[in-house]
Tab-separated table of C-alpha atoms in Angstrom:
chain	number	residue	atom	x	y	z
A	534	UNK	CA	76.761	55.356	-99.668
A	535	UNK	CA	79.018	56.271	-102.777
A	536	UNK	CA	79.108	52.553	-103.350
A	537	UNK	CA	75.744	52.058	-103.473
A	538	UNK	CA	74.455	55.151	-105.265
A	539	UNK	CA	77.674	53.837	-107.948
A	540	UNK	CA	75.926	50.825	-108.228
A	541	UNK	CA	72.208	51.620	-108.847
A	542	UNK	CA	74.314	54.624	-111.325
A	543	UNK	CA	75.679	51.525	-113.252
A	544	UNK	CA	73.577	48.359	-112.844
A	545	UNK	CA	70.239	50.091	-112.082
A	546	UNK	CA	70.187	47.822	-109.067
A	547	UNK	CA	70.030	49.049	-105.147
A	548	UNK	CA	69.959	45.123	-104.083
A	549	UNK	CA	73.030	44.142	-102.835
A	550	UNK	CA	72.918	40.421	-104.182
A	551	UNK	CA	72.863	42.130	-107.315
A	552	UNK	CA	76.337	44.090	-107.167
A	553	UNK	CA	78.095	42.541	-110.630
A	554	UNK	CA	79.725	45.880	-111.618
A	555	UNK	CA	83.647	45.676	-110.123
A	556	UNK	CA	83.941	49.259	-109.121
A	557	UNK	CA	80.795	49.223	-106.296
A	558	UNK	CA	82.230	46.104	-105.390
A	559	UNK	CA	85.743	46.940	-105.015
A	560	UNK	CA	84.360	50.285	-102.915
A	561	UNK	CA	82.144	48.403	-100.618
A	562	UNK	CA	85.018	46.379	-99.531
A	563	UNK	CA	87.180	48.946	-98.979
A	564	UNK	CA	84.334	50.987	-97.364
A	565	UNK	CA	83.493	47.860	-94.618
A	566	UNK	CA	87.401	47.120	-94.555
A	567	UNK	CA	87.660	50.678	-93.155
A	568	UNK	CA	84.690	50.814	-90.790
A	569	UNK	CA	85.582	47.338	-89.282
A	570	UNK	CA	89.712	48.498	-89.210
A	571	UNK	CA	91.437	46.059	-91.514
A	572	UNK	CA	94.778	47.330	-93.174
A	573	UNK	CA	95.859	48.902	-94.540
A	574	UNK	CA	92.748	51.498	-93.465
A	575	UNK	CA	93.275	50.801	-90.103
A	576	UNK	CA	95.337	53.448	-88.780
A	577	UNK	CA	92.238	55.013	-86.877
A	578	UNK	CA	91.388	51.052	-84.669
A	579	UNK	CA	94.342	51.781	-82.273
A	580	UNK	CA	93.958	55.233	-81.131
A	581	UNK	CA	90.367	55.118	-80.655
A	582	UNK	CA	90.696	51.824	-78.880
A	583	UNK	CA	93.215	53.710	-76.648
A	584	UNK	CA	91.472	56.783	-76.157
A	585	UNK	CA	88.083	54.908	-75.180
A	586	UNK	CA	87.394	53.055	-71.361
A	587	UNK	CA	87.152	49.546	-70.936
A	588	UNK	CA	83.584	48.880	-71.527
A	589	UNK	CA	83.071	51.392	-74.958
A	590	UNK	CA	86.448	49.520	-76.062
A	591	UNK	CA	84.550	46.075	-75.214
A	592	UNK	CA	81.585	47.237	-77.634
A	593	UNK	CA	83.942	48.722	-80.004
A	594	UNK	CA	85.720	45.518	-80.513
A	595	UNK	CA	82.682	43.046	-80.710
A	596	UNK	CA	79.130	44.682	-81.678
A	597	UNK	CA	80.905	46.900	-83.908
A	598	UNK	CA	81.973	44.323	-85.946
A	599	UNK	CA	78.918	42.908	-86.617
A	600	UNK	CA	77.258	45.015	-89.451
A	601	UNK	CA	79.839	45.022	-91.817
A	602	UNK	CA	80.843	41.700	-91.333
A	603	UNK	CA	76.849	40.550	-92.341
A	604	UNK	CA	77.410	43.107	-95.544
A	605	UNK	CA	80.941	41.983	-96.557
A	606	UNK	CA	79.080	38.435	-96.570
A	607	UNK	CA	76.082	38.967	-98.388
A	608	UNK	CA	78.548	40.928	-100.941
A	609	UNK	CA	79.806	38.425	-103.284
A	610	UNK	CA	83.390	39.836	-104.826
A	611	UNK	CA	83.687	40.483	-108.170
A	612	UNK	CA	87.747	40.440	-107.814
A	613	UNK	CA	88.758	38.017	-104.908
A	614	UNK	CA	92.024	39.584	-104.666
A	615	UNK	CA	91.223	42.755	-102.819
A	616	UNK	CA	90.015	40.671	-100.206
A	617	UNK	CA	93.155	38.305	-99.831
A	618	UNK	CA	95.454	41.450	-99.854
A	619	UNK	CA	93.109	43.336	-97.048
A	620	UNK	CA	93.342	39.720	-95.129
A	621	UNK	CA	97.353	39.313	-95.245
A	622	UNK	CA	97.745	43.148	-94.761
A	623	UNK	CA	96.128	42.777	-92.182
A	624	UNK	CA	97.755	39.385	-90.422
A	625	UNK	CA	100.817	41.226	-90.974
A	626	UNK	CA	100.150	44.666	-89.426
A	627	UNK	CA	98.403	42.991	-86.643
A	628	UNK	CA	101.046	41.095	-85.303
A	629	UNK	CA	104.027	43.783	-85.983
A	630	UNK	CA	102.119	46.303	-84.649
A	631	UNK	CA	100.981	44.844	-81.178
A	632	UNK	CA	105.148	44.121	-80.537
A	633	UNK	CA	106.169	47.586	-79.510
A	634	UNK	CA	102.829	48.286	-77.107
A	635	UNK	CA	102.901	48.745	-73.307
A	636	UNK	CA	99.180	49.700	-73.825
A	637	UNK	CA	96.892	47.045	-73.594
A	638	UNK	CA	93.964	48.791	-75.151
A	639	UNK	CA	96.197	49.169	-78.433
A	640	UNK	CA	97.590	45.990	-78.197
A	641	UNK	CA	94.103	44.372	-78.420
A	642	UNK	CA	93.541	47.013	-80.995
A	643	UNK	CA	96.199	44.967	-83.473
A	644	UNK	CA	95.033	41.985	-82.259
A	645	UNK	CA	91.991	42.416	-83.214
A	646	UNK	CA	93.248	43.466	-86.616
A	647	UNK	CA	95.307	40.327	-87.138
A	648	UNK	CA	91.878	38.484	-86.251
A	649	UNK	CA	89.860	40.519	-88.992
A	650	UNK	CA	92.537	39.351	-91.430
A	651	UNK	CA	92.328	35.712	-90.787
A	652	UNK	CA	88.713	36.218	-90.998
A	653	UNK	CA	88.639	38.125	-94.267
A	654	UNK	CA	91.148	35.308	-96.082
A	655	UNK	CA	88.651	32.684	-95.723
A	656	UNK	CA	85.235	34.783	-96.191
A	657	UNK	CA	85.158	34.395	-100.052
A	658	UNK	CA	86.080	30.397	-99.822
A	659	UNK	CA	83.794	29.456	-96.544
A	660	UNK	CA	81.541	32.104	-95.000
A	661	UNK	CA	80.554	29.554	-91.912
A	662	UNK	CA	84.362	29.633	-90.979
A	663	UNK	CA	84.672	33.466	-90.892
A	664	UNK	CA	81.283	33.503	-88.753
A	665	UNK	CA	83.175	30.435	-86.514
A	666	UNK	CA	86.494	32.611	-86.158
A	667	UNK	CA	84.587	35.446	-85.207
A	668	UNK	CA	82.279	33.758	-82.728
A	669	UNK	CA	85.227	32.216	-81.013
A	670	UNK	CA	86.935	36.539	-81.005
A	671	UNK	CA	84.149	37.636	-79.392
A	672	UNK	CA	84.449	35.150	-77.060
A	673	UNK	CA	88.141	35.665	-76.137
A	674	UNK	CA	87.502	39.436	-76.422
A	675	UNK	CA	84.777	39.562	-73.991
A	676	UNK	CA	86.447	37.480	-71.655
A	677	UNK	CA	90.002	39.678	-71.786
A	678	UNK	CA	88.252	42.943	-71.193
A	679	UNK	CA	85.828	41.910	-68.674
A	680	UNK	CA	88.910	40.912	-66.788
A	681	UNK	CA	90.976	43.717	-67.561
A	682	UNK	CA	88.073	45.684	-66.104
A	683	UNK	CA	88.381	43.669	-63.123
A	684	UNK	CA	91.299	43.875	-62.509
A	685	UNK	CA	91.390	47.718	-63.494
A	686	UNK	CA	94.270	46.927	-65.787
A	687	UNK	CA	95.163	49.602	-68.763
A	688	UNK	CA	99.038	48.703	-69.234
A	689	UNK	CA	101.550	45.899	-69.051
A	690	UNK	CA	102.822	47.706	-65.756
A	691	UNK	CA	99.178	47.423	-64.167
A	692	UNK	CA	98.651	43.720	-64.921
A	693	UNK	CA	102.236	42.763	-63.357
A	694	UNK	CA	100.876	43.999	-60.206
A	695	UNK	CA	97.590	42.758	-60.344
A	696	UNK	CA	98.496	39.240	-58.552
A	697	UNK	CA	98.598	40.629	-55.163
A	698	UNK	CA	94.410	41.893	-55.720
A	699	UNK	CA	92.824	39.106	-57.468
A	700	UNK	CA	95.391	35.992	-57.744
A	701	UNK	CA	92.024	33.524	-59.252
A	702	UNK	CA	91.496	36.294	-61.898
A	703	UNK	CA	95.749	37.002	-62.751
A	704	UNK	CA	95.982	33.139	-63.061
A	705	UNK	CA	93.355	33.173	-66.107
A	706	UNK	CA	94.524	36.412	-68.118
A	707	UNK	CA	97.951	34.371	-69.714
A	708	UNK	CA	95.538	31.498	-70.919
A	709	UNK	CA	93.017	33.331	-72.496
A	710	UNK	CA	96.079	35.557	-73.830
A	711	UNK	CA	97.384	32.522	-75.095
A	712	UNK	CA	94.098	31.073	-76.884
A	713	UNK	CA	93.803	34.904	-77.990
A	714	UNK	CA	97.336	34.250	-79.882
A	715	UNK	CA	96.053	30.710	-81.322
A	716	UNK	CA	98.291	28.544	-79.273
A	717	UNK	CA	97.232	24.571	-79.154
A	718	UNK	CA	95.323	22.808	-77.284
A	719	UNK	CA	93.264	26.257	-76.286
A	720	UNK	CA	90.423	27.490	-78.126
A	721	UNK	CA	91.503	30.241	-80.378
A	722	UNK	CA	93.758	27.515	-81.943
A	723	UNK	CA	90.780	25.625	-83.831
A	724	UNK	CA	89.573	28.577	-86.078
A	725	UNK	CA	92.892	29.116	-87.106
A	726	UNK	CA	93.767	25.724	-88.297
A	727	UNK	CA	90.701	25.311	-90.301
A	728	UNK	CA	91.325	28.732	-92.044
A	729	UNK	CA	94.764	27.336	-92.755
A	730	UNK	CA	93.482	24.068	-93.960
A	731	UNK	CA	90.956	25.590	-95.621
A	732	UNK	CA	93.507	27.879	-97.071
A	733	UNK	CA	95.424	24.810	-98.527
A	734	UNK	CA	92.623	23.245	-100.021
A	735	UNK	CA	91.753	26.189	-102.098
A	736	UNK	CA	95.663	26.359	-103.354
A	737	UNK	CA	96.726	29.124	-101.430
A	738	UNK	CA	99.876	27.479	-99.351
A	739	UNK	CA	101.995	30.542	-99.145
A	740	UNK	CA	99.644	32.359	-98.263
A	741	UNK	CA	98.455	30.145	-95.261
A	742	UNK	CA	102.108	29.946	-94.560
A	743	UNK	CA	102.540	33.880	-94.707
A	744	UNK	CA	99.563	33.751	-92.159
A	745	UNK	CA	100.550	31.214	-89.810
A	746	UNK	CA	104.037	32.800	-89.589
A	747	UNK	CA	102.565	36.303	-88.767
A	748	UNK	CA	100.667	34.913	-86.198
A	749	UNK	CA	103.765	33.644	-83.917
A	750	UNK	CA	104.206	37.138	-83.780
């Protein structure tokens, strides 16, 4: 709201195609970065995550998303770099983060902040990607909780015993955990090597190499 009222305060404009002043721009981002958890304003994503059931987590982590995501796109940057920082940030925090969890809920929490980031680094260079990468989240995301729910799995402890109840269902979790962490030949691979590629093209290699290392985390 301060964003906007900045803008029409500045520009005289309240159309959001028309945001050329830097400072509305610049707080818009950082206002979606927040609402959508990307770091480093993401320090609310894992506790709520934790503290919510299965289902409201499921919603939280997909529909949620959506808004923002179709306002960070129709925003065109004035400074490109505040997106690039948000989308390492958040590569970086997402994969550190998840490494000390016995909590699923918060581990999907930083995995779905690494997945933001990826998607914010290539949102200024090629929108279709970012809607591609997120497509292919929701996907993954659905997929994990639904069988989470299942399963009636909330830690690491929970899903070790889970063979014995549903062995069909335990034999699926580790591969859509894998595509989840972008490992070849499974699905969540593909989005991240275009962003990489796409990355290159645009003359960003350390930062598509910054990238790809966090996500081997």
């Amino acid at each position: 709201l301060f964003a906007s009222i900045s803008n029409a305060w500045l520009s005289g404009q309240w159309d959001i195609h028309q945001m050329s002043h830097p400072l509305p721009t610049t707080l818009i981002t950082l206002a979606l970065a927040l609402k959508v958890g990307l770091a480093p304003l993401h320090t609310w994503m894992p506790e709520v995550l934790q503290g919510l059931d299965l289902t409201t987590g499921l919603v939280l982590s997909t529909w949620q998303k959506l808004a923002p995501f179709c306002l960070l796109l129709q925003v065109q940057p004035t400074n490109a770099t505040v997106l690039l920082v948000l989308g390492i940030t958040s590569t970086l925090v997402g994969g550190w983060g998840g490494l000390n969890q016995t909590q699923l809920r918060k581990i999907l929490a930083y995995s779905s902040i690494a997945h933001l980031g990826w998607m914010i680094l290539v949102l200024q260079f090629s929108p279709s990607l970012t809607f591609l990468t997120l497509l292919v989240y929701f996907i993954m995301t659905f997929s994990l909780f639904i069988s989470f729910k299942i399963s009636n799995a909330t830690n690491i402890n929970t899903l070790a015993t889970s063979w014995a109840k549903a062995p069909a269902l335990t034999s699926i979790i580790p591969l859509i955990l894998l595509s989840l962490g972008g490992l070849p030949p499974l699905t969540g691979f593909l989005p991240k090597w275009l962003i990489l590629q796409e990355l290159t093209k645009q003359g960003l290699a350390p930062l598509a190499t910054v990238a790809a290392l966090s996500a081997l985390l």
